[in-house]
Short mmCIF file of C-alpha atoms in Angstrom, two decimals:
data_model
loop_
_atom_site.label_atom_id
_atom_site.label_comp_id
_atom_site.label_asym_id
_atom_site.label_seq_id
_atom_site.Cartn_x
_atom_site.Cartn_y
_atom_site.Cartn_z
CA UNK A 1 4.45 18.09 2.90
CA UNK A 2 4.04 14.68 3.06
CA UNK A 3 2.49 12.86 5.96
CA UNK A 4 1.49 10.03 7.62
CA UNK A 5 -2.43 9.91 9.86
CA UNK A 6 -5.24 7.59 10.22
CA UNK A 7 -8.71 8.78 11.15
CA UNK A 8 -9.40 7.13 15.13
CA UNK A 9 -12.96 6.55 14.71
CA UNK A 10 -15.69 6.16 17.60
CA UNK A 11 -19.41 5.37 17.11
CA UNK A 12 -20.55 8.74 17.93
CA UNK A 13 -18.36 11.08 16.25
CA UNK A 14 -14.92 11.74 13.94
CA UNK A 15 -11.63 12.37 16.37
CA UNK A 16 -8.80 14.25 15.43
CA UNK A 17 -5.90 12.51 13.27
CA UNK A 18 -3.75 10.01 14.58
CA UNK A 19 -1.39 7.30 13.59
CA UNK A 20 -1.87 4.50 15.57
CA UNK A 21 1.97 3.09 14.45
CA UNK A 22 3.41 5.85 15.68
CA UNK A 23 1.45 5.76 19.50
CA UNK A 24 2.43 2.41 19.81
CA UNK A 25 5.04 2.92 22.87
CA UNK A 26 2.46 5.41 24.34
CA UNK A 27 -0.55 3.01 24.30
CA UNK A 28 -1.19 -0.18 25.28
CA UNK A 29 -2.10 -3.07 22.48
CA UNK A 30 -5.46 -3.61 23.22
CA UNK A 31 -6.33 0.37 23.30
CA UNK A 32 -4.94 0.33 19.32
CA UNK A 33 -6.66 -2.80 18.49
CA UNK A 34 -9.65 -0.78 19.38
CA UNK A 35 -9.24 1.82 17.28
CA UNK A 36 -8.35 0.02 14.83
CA UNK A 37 -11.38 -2.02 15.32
CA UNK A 38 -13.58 1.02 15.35
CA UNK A 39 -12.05 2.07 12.00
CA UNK A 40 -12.98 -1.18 10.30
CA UNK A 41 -16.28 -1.33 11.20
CA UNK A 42 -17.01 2.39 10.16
CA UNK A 43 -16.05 1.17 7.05
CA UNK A 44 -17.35 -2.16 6.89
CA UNK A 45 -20.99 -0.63 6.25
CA UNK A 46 -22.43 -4.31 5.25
CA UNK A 47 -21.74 -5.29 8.72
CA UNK A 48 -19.94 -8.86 6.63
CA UNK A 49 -16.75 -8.52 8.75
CA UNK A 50 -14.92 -7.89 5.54
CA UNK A 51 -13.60 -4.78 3.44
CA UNK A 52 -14.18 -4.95 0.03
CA UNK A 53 -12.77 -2.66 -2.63
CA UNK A 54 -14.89 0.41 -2.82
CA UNK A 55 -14.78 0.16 1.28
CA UNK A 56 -11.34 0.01 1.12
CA UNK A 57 -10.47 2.70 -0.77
CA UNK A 58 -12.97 4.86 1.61
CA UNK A 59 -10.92 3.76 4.74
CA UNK A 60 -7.63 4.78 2.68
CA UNK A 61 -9.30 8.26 1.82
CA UNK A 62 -9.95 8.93 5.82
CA UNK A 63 -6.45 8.33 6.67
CA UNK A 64 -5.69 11.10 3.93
CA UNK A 65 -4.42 8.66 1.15
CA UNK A 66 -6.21 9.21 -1.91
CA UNK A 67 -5.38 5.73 -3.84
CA UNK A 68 -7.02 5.01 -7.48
CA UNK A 69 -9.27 2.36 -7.37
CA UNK A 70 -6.30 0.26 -9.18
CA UNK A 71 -4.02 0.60 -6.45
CA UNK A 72 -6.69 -0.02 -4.03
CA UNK A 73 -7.67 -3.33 -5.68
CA UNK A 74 -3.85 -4.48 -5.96
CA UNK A 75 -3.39 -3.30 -1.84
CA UNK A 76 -6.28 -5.76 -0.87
CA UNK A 77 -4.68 -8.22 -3.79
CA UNK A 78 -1.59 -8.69 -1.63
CA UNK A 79 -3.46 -9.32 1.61
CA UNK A 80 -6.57 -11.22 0.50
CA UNK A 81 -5.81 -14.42 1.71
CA UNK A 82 -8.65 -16.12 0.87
CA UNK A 83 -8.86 -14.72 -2.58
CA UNK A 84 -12.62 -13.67 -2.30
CA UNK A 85 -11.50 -9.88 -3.16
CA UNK A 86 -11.95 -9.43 0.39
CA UNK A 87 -10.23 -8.73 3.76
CA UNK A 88 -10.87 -9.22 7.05
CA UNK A 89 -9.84 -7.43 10.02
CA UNK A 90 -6.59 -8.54 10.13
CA UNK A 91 -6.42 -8.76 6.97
CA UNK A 92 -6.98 -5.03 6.77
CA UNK A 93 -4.67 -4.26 9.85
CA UNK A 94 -1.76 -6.06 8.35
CA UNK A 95 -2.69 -4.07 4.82
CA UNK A 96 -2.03 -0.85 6.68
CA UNK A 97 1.00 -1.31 8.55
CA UNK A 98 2.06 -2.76 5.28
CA UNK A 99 1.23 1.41 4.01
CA UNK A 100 2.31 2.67 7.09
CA UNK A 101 6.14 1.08 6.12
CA UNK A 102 6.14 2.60 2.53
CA UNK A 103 5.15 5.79 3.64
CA UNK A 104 7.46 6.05 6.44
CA UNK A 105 10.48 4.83 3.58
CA UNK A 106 8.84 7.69 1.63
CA UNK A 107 9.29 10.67 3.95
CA UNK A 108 13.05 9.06 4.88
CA UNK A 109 14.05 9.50 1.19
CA UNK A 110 12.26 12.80 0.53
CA UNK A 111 15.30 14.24 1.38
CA UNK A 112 14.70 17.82 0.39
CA UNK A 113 11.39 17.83 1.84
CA UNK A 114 9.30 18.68 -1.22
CA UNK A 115 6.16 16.17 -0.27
CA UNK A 116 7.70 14.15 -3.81
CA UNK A 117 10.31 11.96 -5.25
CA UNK A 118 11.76 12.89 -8.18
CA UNK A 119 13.57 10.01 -9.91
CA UNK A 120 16.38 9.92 -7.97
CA UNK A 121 15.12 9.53 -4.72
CA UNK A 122 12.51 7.07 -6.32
CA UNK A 123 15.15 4.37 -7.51
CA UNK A 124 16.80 4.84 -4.07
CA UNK A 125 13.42 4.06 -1.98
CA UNK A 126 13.09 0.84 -4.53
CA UNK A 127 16.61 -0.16 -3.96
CA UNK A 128 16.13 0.35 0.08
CA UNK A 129 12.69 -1.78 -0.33
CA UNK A 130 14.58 -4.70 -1.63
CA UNK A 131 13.30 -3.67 -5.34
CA UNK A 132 16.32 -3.84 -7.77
CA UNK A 133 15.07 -2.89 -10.90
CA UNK A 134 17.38 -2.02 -13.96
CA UNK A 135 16.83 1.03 -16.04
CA UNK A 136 14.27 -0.03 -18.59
CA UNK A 137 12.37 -1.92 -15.40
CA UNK A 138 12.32 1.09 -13.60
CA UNK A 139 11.38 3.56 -15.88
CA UNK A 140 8.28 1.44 -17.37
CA UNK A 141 6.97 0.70 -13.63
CA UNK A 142 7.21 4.45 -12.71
CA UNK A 143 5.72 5.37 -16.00
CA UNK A 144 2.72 3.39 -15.45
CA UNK A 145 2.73 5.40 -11.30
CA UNK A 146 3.01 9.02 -12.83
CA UNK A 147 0.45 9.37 -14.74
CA UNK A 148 1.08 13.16 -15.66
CA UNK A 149 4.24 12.35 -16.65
CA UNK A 150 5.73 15.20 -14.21
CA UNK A 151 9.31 13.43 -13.19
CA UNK A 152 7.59 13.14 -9.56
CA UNK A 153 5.68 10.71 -7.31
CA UNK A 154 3.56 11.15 -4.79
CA UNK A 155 2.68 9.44 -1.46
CA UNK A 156 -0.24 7.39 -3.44
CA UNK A 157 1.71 6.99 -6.25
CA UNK A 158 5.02 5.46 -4.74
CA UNK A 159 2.82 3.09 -2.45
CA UNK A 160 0.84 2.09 -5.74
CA UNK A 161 3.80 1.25 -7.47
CA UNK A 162 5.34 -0.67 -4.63
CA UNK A 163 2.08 -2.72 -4.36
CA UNK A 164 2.34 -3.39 -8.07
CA UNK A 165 6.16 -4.37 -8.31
CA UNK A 166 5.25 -6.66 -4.88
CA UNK A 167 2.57 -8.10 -6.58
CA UNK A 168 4.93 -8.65 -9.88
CA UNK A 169 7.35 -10.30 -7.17
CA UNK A 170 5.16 -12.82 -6.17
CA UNK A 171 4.19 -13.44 -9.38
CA UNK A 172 7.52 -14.03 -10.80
CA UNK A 173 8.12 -16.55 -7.74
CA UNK A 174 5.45 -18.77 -8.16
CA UNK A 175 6.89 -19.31 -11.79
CA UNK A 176 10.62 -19.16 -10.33
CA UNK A 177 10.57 -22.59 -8.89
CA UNK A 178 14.34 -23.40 -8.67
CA UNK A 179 14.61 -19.69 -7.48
CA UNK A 180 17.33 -18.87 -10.03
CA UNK A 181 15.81 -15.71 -10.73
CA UNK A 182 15.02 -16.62 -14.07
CA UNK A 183 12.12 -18.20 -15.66
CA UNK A 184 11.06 -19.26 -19.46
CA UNK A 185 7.00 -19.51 -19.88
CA UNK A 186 4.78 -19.81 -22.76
CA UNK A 187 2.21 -17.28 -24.05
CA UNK A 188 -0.49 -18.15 -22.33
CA UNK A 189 1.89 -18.47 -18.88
CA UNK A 190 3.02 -15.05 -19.45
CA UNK A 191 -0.66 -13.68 -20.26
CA UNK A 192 -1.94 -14.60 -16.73
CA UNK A 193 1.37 -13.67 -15.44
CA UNK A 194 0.56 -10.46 -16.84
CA UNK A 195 -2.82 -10.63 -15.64
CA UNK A 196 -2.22 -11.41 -11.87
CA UNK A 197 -0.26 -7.73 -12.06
CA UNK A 198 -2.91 -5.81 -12.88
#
């Protein structure tokens, strides 16, 4: 079954799984700052007061969510505001509550339980997320997601695709000036268009 955790660290030793979005009405702010704070640094092993990458995807692992380094680099794409292929703390906290809302629309539309999508359930959590893709969009993004080619996503895999098809979305806008949802570039607009989505 699918579900949703994040390791509450403390300098001494691991605690049991938690989910911090979930405690919120049992716990006061500053208490899940904290452990969110704690989290961070555990992962933050430079000591720079960012998360790179690599120390991402560790932090992602230790909540349970086992993300290819791909979707790992596009997750930190979306939230690196200073575009040093960093984040900062919150940076990262935003990132997760970000995760934290996929997964959640995950488990809502697993409707038979299963821990997966299959394809219909998939196209229904796009629609819900605001992503309306037609056929031939929606079958090449969740190609690229399922890489065994099983008719199914995962937890990972539907979070990976949503941070890709965000990251398209952005994209697209920056082009999409009149916001007419349509927009006519040349080859070498479409190439880093193309580029910024991977």
């Amino acid at each position: 079954k699918a579900t949703v955790s994040v390791l509450y660290w403390s300098p001494k030793r691991r605690q049991k799984k938690m989910n911090p979005y979930v405690q919120q009405h049992q716990q006061p702010n500053r208490e899940l700052q904290q452990q969110m704070m704690n989290w961070f640094n555990f992962v933050d092993k430079d000591r720079s007061g960012k998360v790179d990458v690599k120390e991402l995807q560790v932090a992602l692992q230790q909540a349970g969510l086992r993300f290819s380094m791909m979707s790992c680099n596009m997750l930190l794409r979306l939230f690196d505001g200073s575009q040093t292929g960093t984040v900062n703390f919150q940076e990262f906290t935003n990132l997760y509550g970000w995760v934290q809302q996929k997964q959640m629309s995950y488990m809502h539309f697993d409707r038979d339980r299963s821990g997966f999508l299959d394809m219909q359930e998939t196209h229904n959590a796009l629609i819900h997320a605001g992503y309306n893709l037609d056929q031939h969009a929606f079958y090449a993004a969740v190609r690229v997601y399922d890489p065994d080619h099983n008719g199914r996503m995962s937890m990972t895999e539907y979070v990976g695709l949503c941070a890709f098809l965000q990251i398209a979305t952005n994209t697209f806008v920056s082009f999409d000036t009149q916001r007419s949802g349509n927009v006519t570039m040349n080859l070498n607009q479409f190439i880093y268009a193309a580029a910024q989505c991977k």
